[in-house]
CSV table of C-alpha atoms in Angstrom, one decimal:
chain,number,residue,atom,x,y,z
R,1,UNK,CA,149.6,227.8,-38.8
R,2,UNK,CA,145.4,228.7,-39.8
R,3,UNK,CA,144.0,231.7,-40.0
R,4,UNK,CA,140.2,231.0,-39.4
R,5,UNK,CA,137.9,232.7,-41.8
R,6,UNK,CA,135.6,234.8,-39.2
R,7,UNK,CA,132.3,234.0,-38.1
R,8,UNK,CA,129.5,236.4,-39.8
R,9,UNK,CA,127.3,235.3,-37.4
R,10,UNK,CA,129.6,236.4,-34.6
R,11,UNK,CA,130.5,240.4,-36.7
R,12,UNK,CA,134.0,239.5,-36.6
R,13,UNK,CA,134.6,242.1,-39.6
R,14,UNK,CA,137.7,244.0,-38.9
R,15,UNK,CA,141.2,242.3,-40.8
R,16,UNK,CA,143.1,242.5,-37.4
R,17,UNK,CA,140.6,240.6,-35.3
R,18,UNK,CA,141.1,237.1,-37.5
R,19,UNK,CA,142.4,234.7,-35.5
R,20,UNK,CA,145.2,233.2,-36.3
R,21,UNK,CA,145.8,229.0,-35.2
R,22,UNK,CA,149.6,228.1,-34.2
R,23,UNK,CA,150.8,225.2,-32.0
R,24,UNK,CA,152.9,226.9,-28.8
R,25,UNK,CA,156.1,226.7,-29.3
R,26,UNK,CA,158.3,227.4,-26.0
R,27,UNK,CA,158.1,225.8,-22.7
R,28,UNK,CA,156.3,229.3,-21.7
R,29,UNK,CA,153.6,229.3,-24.1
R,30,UNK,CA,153.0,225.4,-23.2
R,31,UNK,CA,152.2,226.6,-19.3
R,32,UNK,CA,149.5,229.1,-21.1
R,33,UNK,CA,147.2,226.9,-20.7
R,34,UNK,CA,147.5,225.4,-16.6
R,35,UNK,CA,148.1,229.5,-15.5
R,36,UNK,CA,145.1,230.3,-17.1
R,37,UNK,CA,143.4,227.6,-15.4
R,38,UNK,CA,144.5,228.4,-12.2
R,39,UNK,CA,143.3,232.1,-13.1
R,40,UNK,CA,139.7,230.6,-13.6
R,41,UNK,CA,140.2,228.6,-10.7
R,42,UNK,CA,138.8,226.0,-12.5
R,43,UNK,CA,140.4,222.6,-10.8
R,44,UNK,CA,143.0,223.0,-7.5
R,45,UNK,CA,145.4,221.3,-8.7
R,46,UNK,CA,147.7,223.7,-11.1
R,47,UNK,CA,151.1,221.6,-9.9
R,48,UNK,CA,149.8,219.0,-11.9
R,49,UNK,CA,148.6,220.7,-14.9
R,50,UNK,CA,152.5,222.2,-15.3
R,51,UNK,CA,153.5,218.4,-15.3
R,52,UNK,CA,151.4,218.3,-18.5
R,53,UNK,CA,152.2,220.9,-19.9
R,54,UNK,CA,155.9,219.3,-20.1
R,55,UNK,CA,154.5,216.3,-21.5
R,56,UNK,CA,155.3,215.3,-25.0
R,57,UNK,CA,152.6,213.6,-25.4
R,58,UNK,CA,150.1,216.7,-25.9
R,59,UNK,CA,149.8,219.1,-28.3
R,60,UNK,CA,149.0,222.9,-27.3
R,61,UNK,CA,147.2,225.0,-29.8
R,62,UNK,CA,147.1,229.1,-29.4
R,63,UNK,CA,144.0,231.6,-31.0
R,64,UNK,CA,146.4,234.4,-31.7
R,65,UNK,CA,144.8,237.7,-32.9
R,66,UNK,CA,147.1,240.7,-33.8
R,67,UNK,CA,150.0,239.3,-32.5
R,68,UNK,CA,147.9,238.6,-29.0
R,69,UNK,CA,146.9,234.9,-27.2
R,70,UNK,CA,143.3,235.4,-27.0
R,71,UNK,CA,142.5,231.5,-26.6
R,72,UNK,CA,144.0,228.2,-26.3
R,73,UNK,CA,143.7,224.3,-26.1
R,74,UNK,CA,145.3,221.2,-24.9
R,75,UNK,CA,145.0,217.7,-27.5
R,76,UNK,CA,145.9,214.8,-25.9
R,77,UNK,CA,146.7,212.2,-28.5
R,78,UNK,CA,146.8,208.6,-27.8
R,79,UNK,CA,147.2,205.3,-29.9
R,80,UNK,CA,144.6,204.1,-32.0
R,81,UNK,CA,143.5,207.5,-33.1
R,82,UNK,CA,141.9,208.2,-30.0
R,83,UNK,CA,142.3,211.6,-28.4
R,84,UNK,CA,141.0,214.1,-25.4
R,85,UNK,CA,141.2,217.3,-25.0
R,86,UNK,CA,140.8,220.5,-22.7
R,87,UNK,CA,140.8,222.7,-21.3
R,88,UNK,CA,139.4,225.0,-23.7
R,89,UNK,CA,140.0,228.7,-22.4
R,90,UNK,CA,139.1,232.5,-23.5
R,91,UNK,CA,140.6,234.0,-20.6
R,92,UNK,CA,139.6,238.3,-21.3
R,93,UNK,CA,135.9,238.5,-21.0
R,94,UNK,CA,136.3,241.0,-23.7
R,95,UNK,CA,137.9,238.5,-26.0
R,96,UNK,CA,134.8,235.7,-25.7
R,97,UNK,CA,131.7,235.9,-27.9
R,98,UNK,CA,134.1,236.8,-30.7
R,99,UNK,CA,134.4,233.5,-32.0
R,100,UNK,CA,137.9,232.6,-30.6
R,101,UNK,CA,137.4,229.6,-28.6
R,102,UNK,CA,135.0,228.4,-31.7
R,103,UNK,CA,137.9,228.4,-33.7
R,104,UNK,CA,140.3,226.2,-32.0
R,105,UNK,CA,137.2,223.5,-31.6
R,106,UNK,CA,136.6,223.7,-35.3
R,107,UNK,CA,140.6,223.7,-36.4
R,108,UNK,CA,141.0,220.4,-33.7
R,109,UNK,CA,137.9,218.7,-35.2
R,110,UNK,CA,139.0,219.3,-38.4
R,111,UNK,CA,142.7,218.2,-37.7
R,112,UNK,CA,141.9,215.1,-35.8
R,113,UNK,CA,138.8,214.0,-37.9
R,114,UNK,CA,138.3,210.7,-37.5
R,115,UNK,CA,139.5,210.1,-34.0
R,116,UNK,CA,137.6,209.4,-30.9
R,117,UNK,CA,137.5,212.4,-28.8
R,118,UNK,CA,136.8,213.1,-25.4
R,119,UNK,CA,136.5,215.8,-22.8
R,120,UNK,CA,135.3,216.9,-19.3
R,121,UNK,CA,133.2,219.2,-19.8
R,122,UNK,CA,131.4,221.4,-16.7
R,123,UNK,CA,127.7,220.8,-16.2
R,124,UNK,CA,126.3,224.4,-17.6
R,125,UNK,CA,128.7,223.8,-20.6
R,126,UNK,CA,127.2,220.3,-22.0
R,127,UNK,CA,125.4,221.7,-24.5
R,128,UNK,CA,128.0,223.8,-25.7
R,129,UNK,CA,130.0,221.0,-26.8
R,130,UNK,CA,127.3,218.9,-28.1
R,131,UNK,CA,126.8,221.4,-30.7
R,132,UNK,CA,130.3,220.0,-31.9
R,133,UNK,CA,128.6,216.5,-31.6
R,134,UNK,CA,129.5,215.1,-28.3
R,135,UNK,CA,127.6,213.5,-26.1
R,136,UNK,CA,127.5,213.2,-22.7
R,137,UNK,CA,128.0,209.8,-20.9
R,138,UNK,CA,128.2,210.0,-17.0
R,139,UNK,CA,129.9,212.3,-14.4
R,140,UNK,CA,133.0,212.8,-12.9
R,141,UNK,CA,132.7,213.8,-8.7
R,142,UNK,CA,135.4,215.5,-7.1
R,143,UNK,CA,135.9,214.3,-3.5
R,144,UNK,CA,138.7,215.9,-0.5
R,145,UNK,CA,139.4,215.6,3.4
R,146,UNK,CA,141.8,214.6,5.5
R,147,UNK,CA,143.8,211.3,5.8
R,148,UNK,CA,140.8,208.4,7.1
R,149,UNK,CA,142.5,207.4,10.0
R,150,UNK,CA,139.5,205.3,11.7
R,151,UNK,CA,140.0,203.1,8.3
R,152,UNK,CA,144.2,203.1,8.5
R,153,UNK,CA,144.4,199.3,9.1
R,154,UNK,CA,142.8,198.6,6.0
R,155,UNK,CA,146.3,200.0,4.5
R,156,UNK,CA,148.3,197.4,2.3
R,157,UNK,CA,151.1,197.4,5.1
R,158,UNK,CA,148.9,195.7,7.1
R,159,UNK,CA,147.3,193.5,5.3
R,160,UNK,CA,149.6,190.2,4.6
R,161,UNK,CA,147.7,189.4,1.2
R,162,UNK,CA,149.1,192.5,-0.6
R,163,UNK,CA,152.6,193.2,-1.5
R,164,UNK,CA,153.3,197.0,-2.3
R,165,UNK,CA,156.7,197.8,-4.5
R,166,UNK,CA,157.6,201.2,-5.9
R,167,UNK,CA,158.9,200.7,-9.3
R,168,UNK,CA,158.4,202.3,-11.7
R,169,UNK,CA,159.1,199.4,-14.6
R,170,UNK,CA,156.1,197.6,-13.1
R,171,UNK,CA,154.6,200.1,-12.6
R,172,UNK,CA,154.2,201.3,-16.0
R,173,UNK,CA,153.6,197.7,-17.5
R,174,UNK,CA,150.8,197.0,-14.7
R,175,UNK,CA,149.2,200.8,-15.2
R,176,UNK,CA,149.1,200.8,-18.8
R,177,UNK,CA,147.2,197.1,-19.1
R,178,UNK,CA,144.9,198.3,-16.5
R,179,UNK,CA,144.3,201.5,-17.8
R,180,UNK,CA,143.3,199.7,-20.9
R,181,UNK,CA,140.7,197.3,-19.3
R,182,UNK,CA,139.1,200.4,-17.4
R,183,UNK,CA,138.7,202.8,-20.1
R,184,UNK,CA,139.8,201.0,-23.8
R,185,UNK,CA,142.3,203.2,-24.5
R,186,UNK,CA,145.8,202.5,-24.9
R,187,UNK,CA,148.0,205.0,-23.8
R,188,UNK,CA,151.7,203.8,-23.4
R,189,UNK,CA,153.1,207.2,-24.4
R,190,UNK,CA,151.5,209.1,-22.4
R,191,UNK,CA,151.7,207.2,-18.9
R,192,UNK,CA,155.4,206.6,-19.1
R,193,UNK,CA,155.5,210.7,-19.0
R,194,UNK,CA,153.4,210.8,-16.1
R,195,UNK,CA,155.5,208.1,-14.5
R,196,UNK,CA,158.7,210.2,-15.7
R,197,UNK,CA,158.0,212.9,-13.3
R,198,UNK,CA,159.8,213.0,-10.3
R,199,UNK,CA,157.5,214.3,-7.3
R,200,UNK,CA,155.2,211.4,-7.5
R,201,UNK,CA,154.4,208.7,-5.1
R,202,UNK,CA,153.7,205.8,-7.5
R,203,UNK,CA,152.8,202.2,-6.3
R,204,UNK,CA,151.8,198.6,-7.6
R,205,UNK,CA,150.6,196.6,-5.5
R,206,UNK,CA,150.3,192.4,-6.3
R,207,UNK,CA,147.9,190.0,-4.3
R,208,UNK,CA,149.1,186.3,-3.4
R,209,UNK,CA,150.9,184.5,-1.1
R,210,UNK,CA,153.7,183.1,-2.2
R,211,UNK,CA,156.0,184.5,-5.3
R,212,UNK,CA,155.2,182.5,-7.9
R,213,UNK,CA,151.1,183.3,-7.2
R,214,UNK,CA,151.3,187.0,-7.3
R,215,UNK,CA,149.5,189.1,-9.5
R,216,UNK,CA,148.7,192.9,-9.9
R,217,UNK,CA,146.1,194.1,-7.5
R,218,UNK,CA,146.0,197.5,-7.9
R,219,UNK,CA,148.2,200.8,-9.5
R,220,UNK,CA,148.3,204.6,-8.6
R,221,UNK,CA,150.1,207.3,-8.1
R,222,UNK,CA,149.6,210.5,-5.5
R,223,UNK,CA,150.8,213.6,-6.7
R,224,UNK,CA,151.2,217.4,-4.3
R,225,UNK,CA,149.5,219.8,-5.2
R,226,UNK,CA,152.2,222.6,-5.3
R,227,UNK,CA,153.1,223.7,-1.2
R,228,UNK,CA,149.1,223.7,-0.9
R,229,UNK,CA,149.1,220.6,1.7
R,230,UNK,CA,146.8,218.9,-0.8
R,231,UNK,CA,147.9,216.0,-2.1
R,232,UNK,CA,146.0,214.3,-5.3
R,233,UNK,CA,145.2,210.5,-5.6
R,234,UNK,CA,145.6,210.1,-9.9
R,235,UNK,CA,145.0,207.8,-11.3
R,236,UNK,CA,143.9,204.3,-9.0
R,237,UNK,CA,143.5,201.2,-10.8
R,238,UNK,CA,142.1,198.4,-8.7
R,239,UNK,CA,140.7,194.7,-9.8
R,240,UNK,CA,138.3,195.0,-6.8
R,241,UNK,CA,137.2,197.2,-3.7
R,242,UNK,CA,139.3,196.2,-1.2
R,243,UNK,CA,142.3,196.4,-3.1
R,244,UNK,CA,141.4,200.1,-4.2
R,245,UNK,CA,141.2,201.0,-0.5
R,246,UNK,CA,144.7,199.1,0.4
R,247,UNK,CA,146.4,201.1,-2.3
R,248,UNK,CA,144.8,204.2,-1.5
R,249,UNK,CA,145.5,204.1,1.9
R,250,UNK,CA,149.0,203.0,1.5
R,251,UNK,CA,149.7,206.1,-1.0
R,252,UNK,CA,148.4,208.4,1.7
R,253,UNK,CA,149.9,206.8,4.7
R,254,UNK,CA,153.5,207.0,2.6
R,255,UNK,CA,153.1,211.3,3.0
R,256,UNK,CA,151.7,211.3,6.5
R,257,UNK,CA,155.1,209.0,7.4
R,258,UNK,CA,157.2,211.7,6.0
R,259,UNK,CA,155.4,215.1,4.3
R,260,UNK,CA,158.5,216.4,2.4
R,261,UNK,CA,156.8,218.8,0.5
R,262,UNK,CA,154.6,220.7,3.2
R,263,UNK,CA,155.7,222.4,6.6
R,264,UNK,CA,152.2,221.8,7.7
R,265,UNK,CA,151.7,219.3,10.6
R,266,UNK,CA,150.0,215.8,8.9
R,267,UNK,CA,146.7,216.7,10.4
R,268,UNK,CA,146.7,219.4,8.0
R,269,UNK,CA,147.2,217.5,5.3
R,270,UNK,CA,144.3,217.4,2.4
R,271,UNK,CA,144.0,214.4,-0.1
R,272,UNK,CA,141.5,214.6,-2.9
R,273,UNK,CA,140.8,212.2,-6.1
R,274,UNK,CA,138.1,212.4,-8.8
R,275,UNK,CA,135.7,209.2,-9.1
R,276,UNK,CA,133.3,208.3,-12.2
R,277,UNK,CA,129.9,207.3,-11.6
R,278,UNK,CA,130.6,204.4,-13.7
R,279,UNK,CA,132.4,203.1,-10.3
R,280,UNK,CA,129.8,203.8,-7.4
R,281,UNK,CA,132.2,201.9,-5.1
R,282,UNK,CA,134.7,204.7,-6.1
R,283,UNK,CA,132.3,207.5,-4.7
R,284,UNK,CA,130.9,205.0,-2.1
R,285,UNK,CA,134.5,204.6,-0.6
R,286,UNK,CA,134.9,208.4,-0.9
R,287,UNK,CA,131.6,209.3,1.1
R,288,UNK,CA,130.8,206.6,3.5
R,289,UNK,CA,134.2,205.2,4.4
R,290,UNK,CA,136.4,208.0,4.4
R,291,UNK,CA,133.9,210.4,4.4
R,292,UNK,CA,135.4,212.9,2.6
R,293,UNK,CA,133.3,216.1,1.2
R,294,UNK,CA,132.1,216.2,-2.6
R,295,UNK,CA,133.8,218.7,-4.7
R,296,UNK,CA,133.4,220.0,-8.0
R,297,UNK,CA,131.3,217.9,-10.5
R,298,UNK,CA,132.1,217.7,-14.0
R,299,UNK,CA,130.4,216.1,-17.1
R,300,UNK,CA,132.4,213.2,-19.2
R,301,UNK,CA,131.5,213.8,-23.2
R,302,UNK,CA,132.4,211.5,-26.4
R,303,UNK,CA,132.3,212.5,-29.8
R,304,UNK,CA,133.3,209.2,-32.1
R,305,UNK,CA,131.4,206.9,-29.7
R,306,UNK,CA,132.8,205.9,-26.4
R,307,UNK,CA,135.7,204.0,-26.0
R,308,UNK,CA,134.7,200.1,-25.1
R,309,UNK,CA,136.4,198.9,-21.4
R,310,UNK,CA,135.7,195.4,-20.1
R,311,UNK,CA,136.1,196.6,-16.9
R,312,UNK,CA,135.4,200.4,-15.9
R,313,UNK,CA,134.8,199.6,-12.6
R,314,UNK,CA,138.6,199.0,-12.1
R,315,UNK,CA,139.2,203.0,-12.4
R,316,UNK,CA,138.9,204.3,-8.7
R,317,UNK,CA,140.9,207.3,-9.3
R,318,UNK,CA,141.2,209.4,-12.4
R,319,UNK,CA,143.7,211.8,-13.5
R,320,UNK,CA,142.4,215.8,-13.9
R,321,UNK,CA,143.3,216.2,-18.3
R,322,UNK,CA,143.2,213.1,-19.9
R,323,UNK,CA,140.8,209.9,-21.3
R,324,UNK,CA,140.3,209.0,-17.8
């Protein structure tokens, strides 16, 4: 626990407005976090933020001041002292300008000096966080419609040269190493909790012909978005184009077969995904093929340096709060 020594440039004066820093400590205080989002209606999908807020792998920090949350942010913490966070929130307007989300920057800085950090950040609020110096690298596009049906052949099922399994073991190994190639991070933790939760759709698919000539084409997992009818495409890793759109495909076509989750007819049903602009076939595949409509936009910021990848163009898909 911190108490954080007020800001005089912010007149925080009065003994019971010093902010106190704690980690959260129940399974209530860990949701804080994903219901204020939804509050802010600041991304759609709040079934997925619960999901992380389960997670071991992150650490929750609270601004408490007189006994009340004012503020609060979520650390991811991977290997290799490499780290993202967010989101950052001051839910009461009252409550901001006081210096409370300030504090919880400064006490994460402070704790995890040393580490590579990153965040999404929304476009007006760049230049907030470079004052904490980050820097801004490229963006992160929203895209959602409905299933692409003129493009359903190009699904894995029908396409001899792929070879779809849904197993988690595999999975796991094959997301992990390609995770790794697309964004130089290694994250094993923190991808076999994703893979530990139960209402996801997860797939790896291998190319080849025969057995002993297969290898991993592509990895990803769809996830609902509560009883919305939306369903979200986090993450897709793909060695190429083609085998991005096979798996993507195939992950939708698996909820339009049977839609467990939603009484809604299929034609109803809303898929989304978020592509980086490091990929332009990501957003390219998005727009023109399944021409989907773009979304929210956000900003993706380093502090540390970025993260080396040999290949980001094999991250079609990423996930909503983490080094995607």
């Amino acid at each position: 626990m911190l108490v954080a020594t007020p800001d005089p440039k912010l007149k925080i004066v009065k003994e019971e407005e010093l902010l106190v820093i704690r980690d959260a400590h129940s399974l209530d205080e860990r949701m804080i976090p994903f219901e204020w989002s939804a509050i802010m209606q600041w991304d759609p999908c709040v079934y997925e933020h619960a999901m992380h807020g389960k997670m071991p792998t992150n650490r929750i920090l609270l601004g408490v001041v007189n006994g009340r949350i004012v503020s609060c942010l979520v650390v991811h913490v991977f290997e290799n002292q490499t780290g993202f966070f967010g989101p950052l929130i001051v839910l009461n307007p009252n409550d901001r300008g006081k210096g409370y989300g300030h504090g919880l920057m400064q006490y994460m800085l402070h704790a995890y000096r040393g580490y590579v950090l990153g965040c999404n950040g929304a476009v007006e609020k760049v230049k907030y966080y470079q004052q904490y110096g980050m820097q801004a690298h490229h963006t992160v596009q929203r895209w959602r419609g409905t299933f692409p049906s003129s493009c359903a052949h190009l699904a894995a099922r029908h396409q001899p040269q792929y070879h779809v399994m849904q197993d988690n073991d595999r999975a796991l190994s094959v997301m992990i190493q390609m995770d790794y190639e697309a964004t130089g991070v290694r994250r094993c933790q923190f991808w076999k909790s994703w893979l530990a939760q139960k209402e996801r759709i997860t797939l790896v698919m291998n190319s080849g012909e025969q057995d002993n000539e297969q290898r991993p084409a592509a990895v990803g997992c769809l996830t609902p978005v509560g009883q919305t009818g939306v369903y979200r495409l986090a993450p897709v890793f793909a060695v190429d184009r083609a085998s991005a759109i096979a798996l993507g495909l195939e992950l939708m076509q698996r909820v339009m077969d049977v839609d467990p989750m939603s009484e809604s007819s299929t034609a109803d049903l809303k898929f989304d995904i978020a592509c980086e602009s490091e990929n332009p076939d990501a957003e390219e595949i998005c727009r023109d093929l399944f021409q989907w409509g773009a979304g929210i936009q956000g900003v993706k910021l380093w502090k540390g340096g970025k993260p080396i990848a040999q290949h980001p163009n094999r991250m079609y898909g990423v996930a909503g709060l983490e080094c995607n």
